[in-house]
Amino acid sequence: MTNRVVLIGHPVAHSFSGGMQQAAFDALGIDARYELWDRRPLDLADAVAELRGDDFLGANITIPHKEHVVPLVDKLTEEAQAIGAVNVIARDGKRLIGHNTDVAGFKSALDKLVGRQKMPRYAVVLGAGGAARAVVYALITDGFQRVVVFNRHLHRAEGMVRHFGKSASHMDLRAMPWHESVLEAELLKTKLLVNASSIGLVTNETPIPAELLPPDLMVMDLVYNPSQSQLLKDAAAARCTVMNGEHMLLQQGARSFELWTGKPAPLDVMQAELDRAREQGLRQMPVDTGSTAVPPVDLAADPPAPRG
Ligand code: NAP
C-alpha cells in the first residue's frame, strides 16, 4: 500500500513542500505520496477526518487553517498547545497528534540570520495568524524582552497577546495598531523585523513602505516564493540583513518528515529540491481541490473568527 501525506491549506499551489517531501520519500525508498489538498475552512473538518484512513501517515497544515485545526485532532504536543496552532499532524496508532514544527524551523532560521551578531532582544512581528503565533512563542522562549505585534485586524493581535499572557509575563509583549507613524517609531527602536503575515505571498505587495525601513535592521520574511519579496528587496536596498522563509521551510519540513516516518530527514536531498524549485520555478504538482470548485483565493477578505 502506498502511504499518503497531504498538505491541507487554501491556497496550496504556491507551496514548495510537495516537491521537497516527495524527493525525501523517494531518496529513502519510502513508498509514500505527498498530495496538495486545497480545502476551504468549511471543508477542513472533513479533510482531517479523512486522515484517519489506514493509508495516511499524516499531514502538513498551512494557511489559513493552523489555528482552526487545533480542536480537530485527538491530542496536542505541549508546544502546539502552548502556541495554539498546529502545522503537522502525525499518527500515534489510531490517534491524530497535532505538532508544531514551525517554532523549531523559525528558531533555526533566526540563528542563521543573526549569525555572529548579538541576538537582539526586541522584535517587531507583522501578522497574528498561525505562523505569527509560532514566531512570537519562539521569541518569548528565546529570551526576547520586548515584542510588538502589528496586524491588519488589531483584535486578532490582541487575542494572541492575551493567549500568551502567562508565558510572556516576564517580558513586554504588546499589540499595536497598524498605523505608519506607530510602525515607523517601533522600527527605529528594534533590530529585528519578521513578516509573518501573508502579504507578498500571492501578490508583490509589501507590508512596509520602503522609506520606513531603517538601515541595519535584520529582516526575515516567512514568504519564500518568490525568493526575494518586495519587502526583502526594499530591505536589502536599505542595507538591512535579509532572509526569506526557505530555511524555515526546510527545517520545519525535516521535522515533519521525521514525525511521519521515524527516519532522519535527508536534508541535502530536500535542500537540493528547494534549489531546483527556486531556480526552475515551482514543480507543478497536481492540486486536489476537493469535491467543490474552489474560487480564486481572496487573501484580503475577512478571515474566519479567530480563537482568542
Ligand atoms: P494565516 O493563519 O492565514 O494568517 C495570515 C496572516 O496574514 C494574518 O495575520 C492576516 O491578517 C495577514 N494577512 C493576510 N492577508 C493580508 C492582507 N492583504 N493585508 C494585511 N494582512 C494580511 O496564515 P499563516 O499560516 O500564519 O501564514 C502566514 C504566512 O507565513 C504565509 O505567507 C505562509 O506561507 C508563511 N509561512 C511560511 C513558513 C515557512 O516555513 N517559511 C511557515 C509558516 C508560514 P488578519 O488577521 O488581519 O487577516
mmCIF file of C-alpha atoms and ligand atoms in Angstrom:
data_model
loop_
_atom_site.group_PDB
_atom_site.id
_atom_site.type_symbol
_atom_site.label_atom_id
_atom_site.label_comp_id
_atom_site.label_asym_id
_atom_site.label_seq_id
_atom_site.Cartn_x
_atom_site.Cartn_y
_atom_site.Cartn_z
ATOM 1 C CA MET A 1 0.000 0.000 0.000
ATOM 2 C CA THR A 2 1.337 3.417 -0.941
ATOM 3 C CA ASN A 3 1.182 5.677 2.099
ATOM 4 C CA ARG A 4 -0.125 9.195 1.794
ATOM 5 C CA VAL A 5 0.782 12.545 3.322
ATOM 6 C CA VAL A 6 -1.152 15.686 2.447
ATOM 7 C CA LEU A 7 -0.759 19.437 2.671
ATOM 8 C CA ILE A 8 -4.093 20.959 3.682
ATOM 9 C CA GLY A 9 -4.429 24.692 3.029
ATOM 10 C CA HIS A 10 -6.099 27.348 0.922
ATOM 11 C CA PRO A 11 -4.248 28.152 -1.284
ATOM 12 C CA VAL A 12 -1.597 25.407 -1.628
ATOM 13 C CA ALA A 13 -0.386 25.745 -5.220
ATOM 14 C CA HIS A 14 2.431 28.175 -4.208
ATOM 15 C CA SER A 15 3.969 25.641 -1.812
ATOM 16 C CA PHE A 16 7.400 24.017 -2.238
ATOM 17 C CA SER A 17 6.558 21.390 0.440
ATOM 18 C CA GLY A 18 5.244 18.862 -2.076
ATOM 19 C CA GLY A 19 8.418 18.639 -4.172
ATOM 20 C CA MET A 20 10.654 18.754 -1.102
ATOM 21 C CA GLN A 21 8.859 15.980 0.812
ATOM 22 C CA GLN A 22 8.375 13.767 -2.256
ATOM 23 C CA ALA A 23 12.102 13.991 -3.022
ATOM 24 C CA ALA A 24 12.833 12.903 0.575
ATOM 25 C CA PHE A 25 10.431 9.911 0.401
ATOM 26 C CA ASP A 26 11.904 8.839 -2.946
ATOM 27 C CA ALA A 27 15.522 9.189 -1.780
ATOM 28 C CA LEU A 28 14.897 6.916 1.209
ATOM 29 C CA GLY A 29 12.837 4.407 -0.791
ATOM 30 C CA ILE A 30 9.701 5.131 1.274
ATOM 31 C CA ASP A 31 6.550 4.175 -0.608
ATOM 32 C CA ALA A 32 4.628 7.395 0.072
ATOM 33 C CA ARG A 33 2.957 10.109 -1.957
ATOM 34 C CA TYR A 34 2.689 13.776 -0.918
ATOM 35 C CA GLU A 35 -0.552 15.402 -2.109
ATOM 36 C CA LEU A 36 -1.675 19.032 -2.180
ATOM 37 C CA TRP A 37 -5.229 19.443 -0.906
ATOM 38 C CA ASP A 38 -6.778 22.857 -1.433
ATOM 39 C CA ARG A 39 -9.571 22.960 1.165
ATOM 40 C CA ARG A 40 -11.624 25.925 2.278
ATOM 41 C CA PRO A 41 -12.250 26.470 6.012
ATOM 42 C CA LEU A 42 -15.712 24.857 5.784
ATOM 43 C CA ASP A 43 -14.150 21.641 4.426
ATOM 44 C CA LEU A 44 -11.343 21.413 6.996
ATOM 45 C CA ALA A 45 -13.093 19.036 9.425
ATOM 46 C CA ASP A 46 -13.878 16.555 6.617
ATOM 47 C CA ALA A 47 -10.297 16.713 5.352
ATOM 48 C CA VAL A 48 -8.912 15.964 8.829
ATOM 49 C CA ALA A 49 -11.412 13.102 9.274
ATOM 50 C CA GLU A 50 -10.064 11.545 6.056
ATOM 51 C CA LEU A 51 -6.598 11.351 7.639
ATOM 52 C CA ARG A 52 -7.926 8.569 9.888
ATOM 53 C CA GLY A 53 -7.729 6.180 6.928
ATOM 54 C CA ASP A 54 -5.012 3.498 7.288
ATOM 55 C CA ASP A 55 -3.012 4.723 4.303
ATOM 56 C CA PHE A 56 -2.286 8.171 5.806
ATOM 57 C CA LEU A 57 0.981 8.909 7.628
ATOM 58 C CA GLY A 58 -0.178 12.420 8.437
ATOM 59 C CA ALA A 59 -0.381 15.940 7.091
ATOM 60 C CA ASN A 60 1.034 19.427 6.973
ATOM 61 C CA ILE A 61 -1.421 22.198 7.764
ATOM 62 C CA THR A 62 -0.949 25.623 6.242
ATOM 63 C CA ILE A 63 -2.626 28.982 5.669
ATOM 64 C CA PRO A 64 -5.326 29.669 6.905
ATOM 65 C CA HIS A 65 -6.027 26.515 8.980
ATOM 66 C CA LYS A 66 -3.283 26.241 11.612
ATOM 67 C CA GLU A 67 -5.432 27.541 14.476
ATOM 68 C CA HIS A 68 -8.750 26.059 13.357
ATOM 69 C CA VAL A 69 -7.311 22.548 13.198
ATOM 70 C CA VAL A 70 -6.481 22.554 16.938
ATOM 71 C CA PRO A 71 -9.835 21.151 18.174
ATOM 72 C CA LEU A 72 -9.957 18.582 15.338
ATOM 73 C CA VAL A 73 -7.003 16.428 16.485
ATOM 74 C CA ASP A 74 -7.043 13.929 19.364
ATOM 75 C CA LYS A 75 -4.043 15.268 21.230
ATOM 76 C CA LEU A 76 -1.651 18.209 21.074
ATOM 77 C CA THR A 77 2.024 18.251 21.992
ATOM 78 C CA GLU A 78 2.808 20.605 24.863
ATOM 79 C CA GLU A 79 4.308 23.089 22.406
ATOM 80 C CA ALA A 80 1.356 23.032 19.996
ATOM 81 C CA GLN A 81 -0.955 23.524 22.985
ATOM 82 C CA ALA A 82 1.083 26.492 24.237
ATOM 83 C CA ILE A 83 1.139 28.074 20.755
ATOM 84 C CA GLY A 84 -2.476 27.354 19.884
ATOM 85 C CA ALA A 85 -1.534 26.326 16.323
ATOM 86 C CA VAL A 86 -0.684 23.078 14.528
ATOM 87 C CA ASN A 87 1.341 22.729 11.313
ATOM 88 C CA VAL A 88 1.882 18.955 11.376
ATOM 89 C CA ILE A 89 -0.424 16.039 12.113
ATOM 90 C CA ALA A 90 1.190 12.653 12.748
ATOM 91 C CA ARG A 91 -0.354 9.342 13.753
ATOM 92 C CA ASP A 92 0.037 7.538 17.061
ATOM 93 C CA GLY A 93 -1.842 4.344 16.249
ATOM 94 C CA LYS A 94 -5.382 5.489 15.510
ATOM 95 C CA ARG A 95 -4.889 8.865 17.174
ATOM 96 C CA LEU A 96 -4.079 12.097 15.352
ATOM 97 C CA ILE A 97 -1.457 14.142 17.178
ATOM 98 C CA GLY A 98 -1.064 17.870 16.486
ATOM 99 C CA HIS A 99 2.525 19.154 16.463
ATOM 100 C CA ASN A 100 4.148 22.494 15.784
ATOM 101 C CA THR A 101 7.474 22.325 13.934
ATOM 102 C CA ASP A 102 7.303 25.968 12.767
ATOM 103 C CA VAL A 103 8.824 27.039 16.090
ATOM 104 C CA ALA A 104 11.995 24.952 15.652
ATOM 105 C CA GLY A 105 12.132 25.934 11.965
ATOM 106 C CA PHE A 106 11.904 29.632 12.831
ATOM 107 C CA LYS A 107 14.498 29.387 15.637
ATOM 108 C CA SER A 108 16.958 27.720 13.286
ATOM 109 C CA ALA A 109 16.359 30.455 10.673
ATOM 110 C CA LEU A 110 16.731 33.222 13.260
ATOM 111 C CA ASP A 111 20.092 31.823 14.432
ATOM 112 C CA LYS A 112 21.249 31.783 10.819
ATOM 113 C CA LEU A 113 20.044 35.344 10.163
ATOM 114 C CA VAL A 114 21.700 36.716 13.298
ATOM 115 C CA GLY A 115 24.927 34.794 12.636
ATOM 116 C CA ARG A 116 27.791 36.223 14.638
ATOM 117 C CA GLN A 117 25.915 39.352 15.612
ATOM 118 C CA LYS A 118 24.443 39.692 19.082
ATOM 119 C CA MET A 119 20.979 38.133 19.378
ATOM 120 C CA PRO A 120 18.572 41.100 19.579
ATOM 121 C CA ARG A 121 16.125 41.340 22.478
ATOM 122 C CA TYR A 122 13.485 43.467 20.751
ATOM 123 C CA ALA A 123 11.423 42.441 17.721
ATOM 124 C CA VAL A 124 8.581 43.719 15.579
ATOM 125 C CA VAL A 125 6.315 40.984 14.194
ATOM 126 C CA LEU A 126 3.793 41.509 11.378
ATOM 127 C CA GLY A 127 0.806 39.155 11.410
ATOM 128 C CA ALA A 128 -1.238 37.308 14.015
ATOM 129 C CA GLY A 129 -2.126 34.014 12.295
ATOM 130 C CA GLY A 130 -0.765 30.524 12.877
ATOM 131 C CA ALA A 131 2.775 31.330 11.717
ATOM 132 C CA ALA A 132 2.933 34.518 13.794
ATOM 133 C CA ARG A 133 1.945 32.523 16.874
ATOM 134 C CA ALA A 134 4.901 30.178 16.338
ATOM 135 C CA VAL A 135 7.239 33.148 15.787
ATOM 136 C CA VAL A 136 6.060 35.002 18.895
ATOM 137 C CA TYR A 137 6.287 31.836 21.010
ATOM 138 C CA ALA A 138 9.856 31.287 19.752
ATOM 139 C CA LEU A 139 10.817 34.871 20.670
ATOM 140 C CA ILE A 140 9.224 34.570 24.129
ATOM 141 C CA THR A 141 11.052 31.313 24.871
ATOM 142 C CA ASP A 142 14.324 32.649 23.388
ATOM 143 C CA GLY A 143 14.523 35.432 25.986
ATOM 144 C CA PHE A 144 13.325 38.450 23.980
ATOM 145 C CA GLN A 145 12.376 41.321 26.275
ATOM 146 C CA ARG A 146 10.021 43.274 24.034
ATOM 147 C CA VAL A 147 7.934 42.038 21.103
ATOM 148 C CA VAL A 148 5.447 44.318 19.326
ATOM 149 C CA VAL A 149 2.848 42.747 17.029
ATOM 150 C CA PHE A 150 1.120 44.597 14.191
ATOM 151 C CA ASN A 151 -1.790 43.006 12.364
ATOM 152 C CA ARG A 152 -4.353 44.190 9.820
ATOM 153 C CA HIS A 153 -7.146 43.288 12.267
ATOM 154 C CA LEU A 154 -5.875 44.585 15.601
ATOM 155 C CA HIS A 155 -8.303 42.436 17.636
ATOM 156 C CA ARG A 156 -6.621 39.268 16.357
ATOM 157 C CA ALA A 157 -3.196 40.508 17.508
ATOM 158 C CA GLU A 158 -4.721 41.453 20.866
ATOM 159 C CA GLY A 159 -6.218 37.942 21.136
ATOM 160 C CA MET A 160 -2.781 36.443 20.506
ATOM 161 C CA VAL A 161 -1.187 38.646 23.159
ATOM 162 C CA ARG A 162 -3.881 37.563 25.650
ATOM 163 C CA HIS A 163 -3.268 33.919 24.686
ATOM 164 C CA PHE A 164 0.426 34.256 25.591
ATOM 165 C CA GLY A 165 -0.327 36.279 28.735
ATOM 166 C CA LYS A 166 1.201 33.824 31.226
ATOM 167 C CA SER A 167 4.189 32.637 29.197
ATOM 168 C CA ALA A 168 5.057 36.268 28.389
ATOM 169 C CA SER A 169 4.555 37.637 31.909
ATOM 170 C CA HIS A 170 8.321 38.251 32.308
ATOM 171 C CA MET A 171 8.545 40.479 29.221
ATOM 172 C CA ASP A 172 6.770 43.189 27.260
ATOM 173 C CA LEU A 173 4.522 41.645 24.592
ATOM 174 C CA ARG A 174 2.001 44.019 23.060
ATOM 175 C CA ALA A 175 -0.243 44.553 20.056
ATOM 176 C CA MET A 176 -0.252 47.964 18.362
ATOM 177 C CA PRO A 177 -2.483 49.470 15.670
ATOM 178 C CA TRP A 178 -1.058 49.236 12.162
ATOM 179 C CA HIS A 179 -0.563 52.954 11.501
ATOM 180 C CA GLU A 180 2.512 54.110 9.604
ATOM 181 C CA SER A 181 3.600 56.557 12.305
ATOM 182 C CA VAL A 182 3.367 53.896 15.046
ATOM 183 C CA LEU A 183 5.151 51.333 12.882
ATOM 184 C CA GLU A 184 7.883 53.819 11.971
ATOM 185 C CA ALA A 185 8.527 54.654 15.630
ATOM 186 C CA GLU A 186 8.769 50.960 16.578
ATOM 187 C CA LEU A 187 11.060 50.125 13.641
ATOM 188 C CA LEU A 188 13.501 52.802 14.819
ATOM 189 C CA LYS A 189 13.730 51.056 18.203
ATOM 190 C CA THR A 190 14.090 47.465 17.015
ATOM 191 C CA LYS A 191 16.857 45.352 15.464
ATOM 192 C CA LEU A 192 14.626 42.535 14.157
ATOM 193 C CA LEU A 193 11.578 42.654 11.867
ATOM 194 C CA VAL A 194 9.675 39.467 10.994
ATOM 195 C CA ASN A 195 6.948 39.377 8.354
ATOM 196 C CA ALA A 196 4.692 36.518 9.443
ATOM 197 C CA SER A 197 1.704 37.892 7.540
ATOM 198 C CA SER A 198 0.678 36.552 4.128
ATOM 199 C CA ILE A 199 1.381 39.873 2.435
ATOM 200 C CA GLY A 200 3.672 39.139 -0.521
ATOM 201 C CA LEU A 201 2.592 35.505 -0.839
ATOM 202 C CA VAL A 202 0.359 35.846 -3.887
ATOM 203 C CA THR A 203 0.992 39.457 -4.933
ATOM 204 C CA ASN A 204 4.112 41.629 -4.995
ATOM 205 C CA GLU A 205 2.723 43.905 -2.287
ATOM 206 C CA THR A 206 4.940 44.810 0.655
ATOM 207 C CA PRO A 207 3.713 45.287 4.218
ATOM 208 C CA ILE A 208 6.090 48.212 4.862
ATOM 209 C CA PRO A 209 6.721 51.214 2.603
ATOM 210 C CA ALA A 210 10.431 51.200 1.659
ATOM 211 C CA GLU A 211 11.055 54.621 3.211
ATOM 212 C CA LEU A 212 10.094 53.332 6.681
ATOM 213 C CA LEU A 213 12.882 50.734 6.733
ATOM 214 C CA PRO A 214 15.884 51.918 8.747
ATOM 215 C CA PRO A 215 19.329 50.611 7.745
ATOM 216 C CA ASP A 216 20.999 47.791 9.683
ATOM 217 C CA LEU A 217 17.754 46.039 10.581
ATOM 218 C CA MET A 218 17.619 42.245 10.411
ATOM 219 C CA VAL A 219 14.567 41.374 8.306
ATOM 220 C CA MET A 220 13.052 37.918 7.957
ATOM 221 C CA ASP A 221 10.137 37.337 5.593
ATOM 222 C CA LEU A 222 8.463 33.957 6.118
ATOM 223 C CA VAL A 223 7.341 34.096 2.492
ATOM 224 C CA TYR A 224 9.847 32.106 0.378
ATOM 225 C CA ASN A 225 8.247 32.091 -3.039
ATOM 226 C CA PRO A 226 9.267 34.429 -4.688
ATOM 227 C CA SER A 227 12.693 34.105 -3.081
ATOM 228 C CA GLN A 228 13.010 37.882 -2.766
ATOM 229 C CA SER A 229 9.746 39.533 -1.872
ATOM 230 C CA GLN A 230 9.310 43.262 -2.369
ATOM 231 C CA LEU A 231 9.878 43.673 1.371
ATOM 232 C CA LEU A 232 13.250 41.912 1.153
ATOM 233 C CA LYS A 233 14.254 43.825 -1.984
ATOM 234 C CA ASP A 234 13.499 47.138 -0.240
ATOM 235 C CA ALA A 235 15.233 45.976 2.951
ATOM 236 C CA ALA A 236 18.359 44.871 1.071
ATOM 237 C CA ALA A 237 18.415 48.254 -0.714
ATOM 238 C CA ALA A 238 18.265 49.921 2.723
ATOM 239 C CA ARG A 239 21.376 47.882 3.754
ATOM 240 C CA CYS A 240 19.443 45.570 6.081
ATOM 241 C CA THR A 241 20.432 41.907 6.588
ATOM 242 C CA VAL A 242 17.680 39.851 4.961
ATOM 243 C CA MET A 243 16.442 36.267 4.903
ATOM 244 C CA ASN A 244 13.423 34.679 3.258
ATOM 245 C CA GLY A 245 11.390 31.730 4.612
ATOM 246 C CA GLU A 246 13.219 28.961 2.763
ATOM 247 C CA HIS A 247 15.488 27.863 5.613
ATOM 248 C CA MET A 248 12.496 27.781 7.973
ATOM 249 C CA LEU A 249 10.574 25.737 5.399
ATOM 250 C CA LEU A 250 13.407 23.217 5.174
ATOM 251 C CA GLN A 251 13.826 22.907 8.927
ATOM 252 C CA GLN A 252 10.126 22.609 9.779
ATOM 253 C CA GLY A 253 9.750 20.167 6.872
ATOM 254 C CA ALA A 254 12.624 17.982 8.076
ATOM 255 C CA ARG A 255 10.999 17.700 11.488
ATOM 256 C CA SER A 256 7.635 16.901 9.858
ATOM 257 C CA PHE A 257 9.276 14.137 7.814
ATOM 258 C CA GLU A 258 10.797 12.610 10.940
ATOM 259 C CA LEU A 259 7.438 12.613 12.729
ATOM 260 C CA TRP A 260 5.726 10.777 9.839
ATOM 261 C CA THR A 261 8.460 8.249 9.051
ATOM 262 C CA GLY A 262 10.561 7.871 12.225
ATOM 263 C CA LYS A 263 13.643 8.317 9.994
ATOM 264 C CA PRO A 264 16.185 11.164 9.884
ATOM 265 C CA ALA A 265 15.284 13.571 7.104
ATOM 266 C CA PRO A 266 17.683 13.684 4.117
ATOM 267 C CA LEU A 267 18.356 17.405 4.452
ATOM 268 C CA ASP A 268 20.728 17.558 1.473
ATOM 269 C CA VAL A 269 18.099 15.989 -0.813
ATOM 270 C CA MET A 270 15.408 18.345 0.451
ATOM 271 C CA GLN A 271 17.661 21.406 0.040
ATOM 272 C CA ALA A 272 18.606 20.287 -3.482
ATOM 273 C CA GLU A 273 14.916 20.080 -4.385
ATOM 274 C CA LEU A 274 14.332 23.576 -2.973
ATOM 275 C CA ASP A 275 17.292 24.870 -5.015
ATOM 276 C CA ARG A 276 15.829 23.223 -8.103
ATOM 277 C CA ALA A 277 12.354 24.629 -7.472
ATOM 278 C CA ARG A 278 13.747 28.117 -6.842
ATOM 279 C CA GLU A 279 15.873 28.080 -9.984
ATOM 280 C CA GLN A 280 13.420 26.455 -12.368
ATOM 281 C CA GLY A 281 10.129 27.659 -10.948
ATOM 282 C CA LEU A 282 7.709 25.624 -8.934
ATOM 283 C CA ARG A 283 7.347 21.949 -9.858
ATOM 284 C CA GLN A 284 3.702 21.783 -10.811
ATOM 285 C CA MET A 285 2.195 19.137 -8.570
ATOM 286 C CA PRO A 286 -1.477 18.375 -9.159
ATOM 287 C CA VAL A 287 -3.703 20.188 -6.665
ATOM 288 C CA ASP A 288 -6.734 18.337 -5.320
ATOM 289 C CA THR A 289 -9.428 20.955 -4.861
ATOM 290 C CA GLY A 290 -11.944 18.602 -3.238
ATOM 291 C CA SER A 291 -15.417 17.897 -4.477
ATOM 292 C CA THR A 292 -16.484 21.511 -4.958
ATOM 293 C CA ALA A 293 -14.912 24.105 -7.195
ATOM 294 C CA VAL A 294 -12.534 26.395 -5.337
ATOM 295 C CA PRO A 295 -12.857 30.069 -6.266
ATOM 296 C CA PRO A 296 -9.700 32.201 -6.548
ATOM 297 C CA VAL A 297 -8.493 32.976 -3.044
ATOM 298 C CA ASP A 298 -9.042 36.486 -1.713
ATOM 299 C CA LEU A 299 -6.385 36.991 0.919
ATOM 300 C CA ALA A 300 -7.742 40.435 1.633
ATOM 301 C CA ALA A 301 -11.113 39.055 2.713
ATOM 302 C CA ASP A 302 -12.009 38.764 6.377
ATOM 303 C CA PRO A 303 -10.708 35.519 7.903
ATOM 304 C CA PRO A 304 -12.916 33.223 9.937
ATOM 305 C CA ALA A 305 -13.271 34.354 13.550
ATOM 306 C CA PRO A 306 -10.022 33.671 15.382
ATOM 307 C CA ARG A 307 -9.768 31.828 18.694
ATOM 308 C CA GLY A 308 -8.986 34.271 21.482
HETATM 309 P P1 NAP B 1 -2.892 32.722 8.498
HETATM 310 O O1 NAP B 1 -3.071 31.989 9.772
HETATM 311 O O2 NAP B 1 -3.950 32.661 7.476
HETATM 312 O O3 NAP B 1 -2.595 34.267 8.841
HETATM 313 C C1 NAP B 1 -2.446 35.194 7.803
HETATM 314 C C2 NAP B 1 -1.912 36.496 8.369
HETATM 315 O O4 NAP B 1 -1.644 37.397 7.285
HETATM 316 C C3 NAP B 1 -2.887 37.192 9.291
HETATM 317 O O5 NAP B 1 -2.161 37.918 10.252
HETATM 318 C C4 NAP B 1 -3.613 38.151 8.331
HETATM 319 O O6 NAP B 1 -4.136 39.292 8.951
HETATM 320 C C5 NAP B 1 -2.472 38.565 7.436
HETATM 321 N N1 NAP B 1 -2.928 38.996 6.110
HETATM 322 C C6 NAP B 1 -3.361 38.205 5.101
HETATM 323 N N2 NAP B 1 -3.670 38.951 4.016
HETATM 324 C C7 NAP B 1 -3.425 40.235 4.366
HETATM 325 C C8 NAP B 1 -3.536 41.478 3.680
HETATM 326 N N3 NAP B 1 -3.983 41.549 2.417
HETATM 327 N N4 NAP B 1 -3.186 42.612 4.324
HETATM 328 C C9 NAP B 1 -2.744 42.555 5.603
HETATM 329 N N5 NAP B 1 -2.614 41.410 6.305
HETATM 330 C C10 NAP B 1 -2.950 40.265 5.701
HETATM 331 O O7 NAP B 1 -1.543 32.228 7.745
HETATM 332 P P2 NAP B 1 -0.209 31.656 8.423
HETATM 333 O O8 NAP B 1 -0.257 30.182 8.454
HETATM 334 O O9 NAP B 1 0.031 32.427 9.678
HETATM 335 O O10 NAP B 1 0.884 32.060 7.306
HETATM 336 C C11 NAP B 1 1.326 33.394 7.175
HETATM 337 C C12 NAP B 1 2.472 33.470 6.158
HETATM 338 O O11 NAP B 1 3.627 32.781 6.659
HETATM 339 C C13 NAP B 1 2.140 32.813 4.802
HETATM 340 O O12 NAP B 1 2.724 33.616 3.789
HETATM 341 C C14 NAP B 1 2.850 31.472 4.872
HETATM 342 O O13 NAP B 1 3.201 30.966 3.613
HETATM 343 C C15 NAP B 1 4.092 31.861 5.684
HETATM 344 N N6 NAP B 1 4.695 30.704 6.382
HETATM 345 C C16 NAP B 1 5.944 30.299 5.992
HETATM 346 C C17 NAP B 1 6.546 29.249 6.657
HETATM 347 C C18 NAP B 1 7.914 28.810 6.264
HETATM 348 O O14 NAP B 1 8.320 27.715 6.632
HETATM 349 N N7 NAP B 1 8.664 29.613 5.552
HETATM 350 C C19 NAP B 1 5.894 28.585 7.710
HETATM 351 C C20 NAP B 1 4.630 29.046 8.069
HETATM 352 C C21 NAP B 1 4.035 30.112 7.389
HETATM 353 P P3 NAP B 1 -5.656 39.296 9.541
HETATM 354 O O15 NAP B 1 -5.587 38.532 10.834
HETATM 355 O O16 NAP B 1 -5.936 40.730 9.739
HETATM 356 O O17 NAP B 1 -6.498 38.628 8.497
#
